Amino acid sequence: MNDAAAIAALRDRVRGAVLLPGDDTFAARCAGFQTAYRHRPSVLVDAADPEDVVAAVRYAAAQNLPVAVQATGHGLAVATDGGVLVITAGLSEVTVDAPARTARIGAGARFADVIDAAARHGLAPLNGSAPGVGAVGYILGGGLGLLAREFGYAADRVRSIDIVTADGRQRRVTADTDPELFWALRGAGANFGVVTGMEIELVPVSRLYGGELVFDLARTPDLLADYLRWTEDLPERLTSSVSLLAYPDLPFFPPVLRGRFVAHVRVAYTGDSRAGERLVAPLRALGPRLSDTVAEMPYTECGAIYDDPPQPHAYQGDNLLLRAFGPEQAAEVTELVGPGSPVPCVLDVRHLGGALGRPAEVPNAVGHRSARYLLRVLMPLMGATPDEARGAGQKVLGALAAESAGGRFQSLVYGGCAEGAPAAPATDFWEAADHRRLTVLKSEIDPANMFCCNRNIEPMG
């Protein structure tokens, strides 16, 4: 039960909305992009400014309640049941400092807004494939983006972070003011407080040679193995991935894809188009294509490369970082996610290396940088129970377990490393020494584990 006097006092302090279960807009504000799971808080604070976040955290501390955070809902990995849900979608400001090549972004800013603001100055953020994703949450988890092999993780390009910690205090954290917390926030940020904004570096990119090539796997059955061979000798300026999906024969899919087992190869290259054409030529030589959109484009159109579905939907997923990926394994996982799979699966393989394999200039908590590929499997919950979907995903990952680079990656197009519930153990997200370091810091910053709803680093016992 919520204390009526405490709620009244909270409402007096908050400029935004304070909602309780049963209020008219409560359910709608709890909803996010992930529809299979949603937060079920006892109190929702729809923050209008950072001071509202301070009030929410202080209320939670006084009432001994956990705190969860949601901007767009793409990154929902652990749904809260009870406690305080802080909605940061209203903190959506974006300000670009073109001479400094930086942007200050609020916790609710979507990458689409950052891309547009930066493009006016010939600059770009290190965004992911879906411009509708919240920028801050994506970056806190690491951020594996369209330009990752050239410029590294998005978390590597953060200048400062504004956060409200468990003591209800606003802090601007930098490498100089608090190097340990600054290290942790870039890669494990949701564990340590509510981030209200950050300053990020932008990169001098205004156009791409990019798009996707779509193959019918009935005609190019070895496409995944061929793609892996193609990635063995590519310049860092080219970042790519391949996704495999057996499309059901349903009317809401495009006719060209309906009922086919298809591979989507996505390419983003910052070099000139003539060099890009030469690099992509071996892919085009693999066989006929259902479509081919790889061409020169302004960076503002980068969302078209993946064309991720904008509609909220229900899904589960997991991933594995790999040190190797051979042709036999490619054949096995192609079979596992093909038309014979009892549960629809989307297999996504991302080519790593390049700048991703080097330490950040200012070290952070993003680890496992020696991995060469990331294998992700998503299971749309279409006619499958969560347990069935989870089992199908684990079977796919199990085929590559022997090549694991030691963990999972927690920030992708849809957020957490194990979308849905239960979450994967924290020890899968970070290297052992880093996890110990994070645990020690958690004991200092959030000893009562107020932010247990966000990730799963726990204070020392």
PDB file of C-alpha atoms in Angstrom, residues 16 20 61 68 96 107 111 158-159 164 173 181 194 198 212 218 228 270 308 325 369 399 408 410 437:
ATOM      1  CA  GLY A  16       5.372  15.987 -14.063  1.00  0.00           C
ATOM      2  CA  LEU A  20      -0.885   5.064  -9.223  1.00  0.00           C
ATOM      3  CA  ALA A  61      14.525   5.674  -0.450  1.00  0.00           C
ATOM      4  CA  ALA A  68      13.174   1.124 -12.302  1.00  0.00           C
ATOM      5  CA  VAL A  96      24.708  20.191 -30.525  1.00  0.00           C
ATOM      6  CA  ALA A 107      17.566  10.721 -20.987  1.00  0.00           C
ATOM      7  CA  PHE A 111      18.439   8.715 -31.729  1.00  0.00           C
ATOM      8  CA  VAL A 158      30.915   9.849 -23.684  1.00  0.00           C
ATOM      9  CA  ARG A 159      32.256  13.061 -22.133  1.00  0.00           C
ATOM     10  CA  VAL A 164      20.731  10.956  -9.634  1.00  0.00           C
ATOM     11  CA  VAL A 173      30.212  12.594 -13.506  1.00  0.00           C
ATOM     12  CA  LEU A 181      31.868   5.907 -11.346  1.00  0.00           C
ATOM     13  CA  VAL A 194      18.877   7.324 -12.807  1.00  0.00           C
ATOM     14  CA  MET A 198      24.870  12.992 -20.965  1.00  0.00           C
ATOM     15  CA  GLU A 212      20.898  -4.296 -47.480  1.00  0.00           C
ATOM     16  CA  ALA A 218      16.686 -21.760 -51.130  1.00  0.00           C
ATOM     17  CA  LEU A 228      31.700 -15.047 -42.690  1.00  0.00           C
ATOM     18  CA  THR A 270      31.930   5.491 -44.725  1.00  0.00           C
ATOM     19  CA  ASP A 308      13.628  -2.376 -38.027  1.00  0.00           C
ATOM     20  CA  PHE A 325      32.584 -18.971 -36.370  1.00  0.00           C
ATOM     21  CA  ARG A 369      36.590  -6.818 -26.763  1.00  0.00           C
ATOM     22  CA  ALA A 399      25.619 -24.844 -31.245  1.00  0.00           C
ATOM     23  CA  ARG A 408      27.167 -11.724 -23.683  1.00  0.00           C
ATOM     24  CA  GLN A 410      23.955  -6.162 -23.171  1.00  0.00           C
ATOM     25  CA  ARG A 437      35.090  -3.938  -9.466  1.00  0.00           C
TER      26      ARG A 437
END
